[in-house]
Short mmCIF file of C-alpha atoms in Angstrom, two decimals:
data_model
loop_
_atom_site.label_atom_id
_atom_site.label_comp_id
_atom_site.label_asym_id
_atom_site.label_seq_id
_atom_site.Cartn_x
_atom_site.Cartn_y
_atom_site.Cartn_z
CA MET A 127 116.59 23.81 -13.32
CA ILE A 128 119.61 23.61 -11.03
CA ASP A 129 120.61 20.40 -12.78
CA VAL A 130 120.80 22.29 -16.07
CA TRP A 131 123.27 24.81 -14.66
CA LEU A 132 125.33 22.13 -12.93
CA GLY A 133 125.49 20.23 -16.21
CA LYS A 134 126.68 23.35 -18.00
CA LEU A 135 129.27 23.86 -15.29
CA LYS A 136 130.65 20.37 -15.89
CA THR A 137 130.91 20.84 -19.65
CA ALA A 138 131.97 24.50 -19.83
CA VAL A 139 135.26 25.18 -21.58
CA PHE A 140 135.66 28.93 -21.24
CA VAL A 141 136.02 30.73 -17.93
CA LYS A 142 133.16 33.10 -18.76
CA ASP A 143 130.85 30.11 -19.24
CA ILE A 144 131.98 28.57 -15.96
CA LEU A 145 131.38 31.81 -14.08
CA LYS A 146 127.95 32.24 -15.68
CA ALA A 147 126.96 28.69 -14.73
CA ILE A 148 128.09 29.24 -11.13
CA GLU A 149 126.21 32.53 -10.92
CA GLU A 150 123.00 31.07 -12.32
CA ALA A 151 123.21 27.94 -10.14
CA ILE A 152 123.53 30.07 -7.01
CA LYS A 153 120.61 32.27 -8.10
CA GLU A 154 118.50 29.20 -8.79
CA CYS A 155 119.24 27.78 -5.33
CA TYR A 156 118.21 31.08 -3.77
CA ILE A 157 115.00 31.22 -5.82
CA GLN A 158 114.04 27.63 -5.01
CA GLY A 159 114.75 28.14 -1.32
CA ALA A 160 112.73 31.35 -1.23
CA LYS A 161 109.81 29.67 -3.00
CA ALA A 162 109.96 26.88 -0.43
CA GLY A 163 109.38 29.52 2.23
CA ASN A 164 112.84 29.73 3.78
CA PRO A 165 113.11 33.32 5.03
CA SER A 166 116.67 32.75 6.19
CA LEU A 167 117.87 32.76 2.59
CA GLU A 168 116.71 36.33 2.10
CA ILE A 169 118.44 37.40 5.29
CA ILE A 170 121.65 35.58 4.36
CA TYR A 171 121.60 37.21 0.93
CA ALA A 172 120.89 40.66 2.36
CA LYS A 173 123.62 40.65 4.99
CA GLY A 174 126.29 39.31 2.65
CA GLU A 175 129.67 38.92 4.33
CA TYR A 176 128.60 40.66 7.55
CA ASN A 177 127.47 38.87 10.71
CA SER A 178 124.20 40.79 10.86
CA LEU A 179 122.14 43.27 8.88
CA LYS A 180 122.94 45.85 11.55
CA ASP A 181 126.68 45.41 10.88
CA LYS A 182 126.13 45.80 7.15
CA LEU A 183 124.05 48.96 7.57
CA ASN A 184 126.59 50.44 10.00
CA SER A 185 129.36 49.87 7.45
CA ILE A 186 127.65 52.07 4.86
CA SER A 187 129.00 55.58 4.97
#
């Protein structure tokens, strides 16, 4: 499935199509990694730009 989105990324003309292809390709990588049993992907996704989940939770006011 990732190949489909990468193919669409290569052939996209409009910015909205490029952004959609990037978004879906990233989601597909996350899904495939999670299905393969990589728990680190969920943690990476959850903490976002922060160094740890604790940092992210502390930033919420």
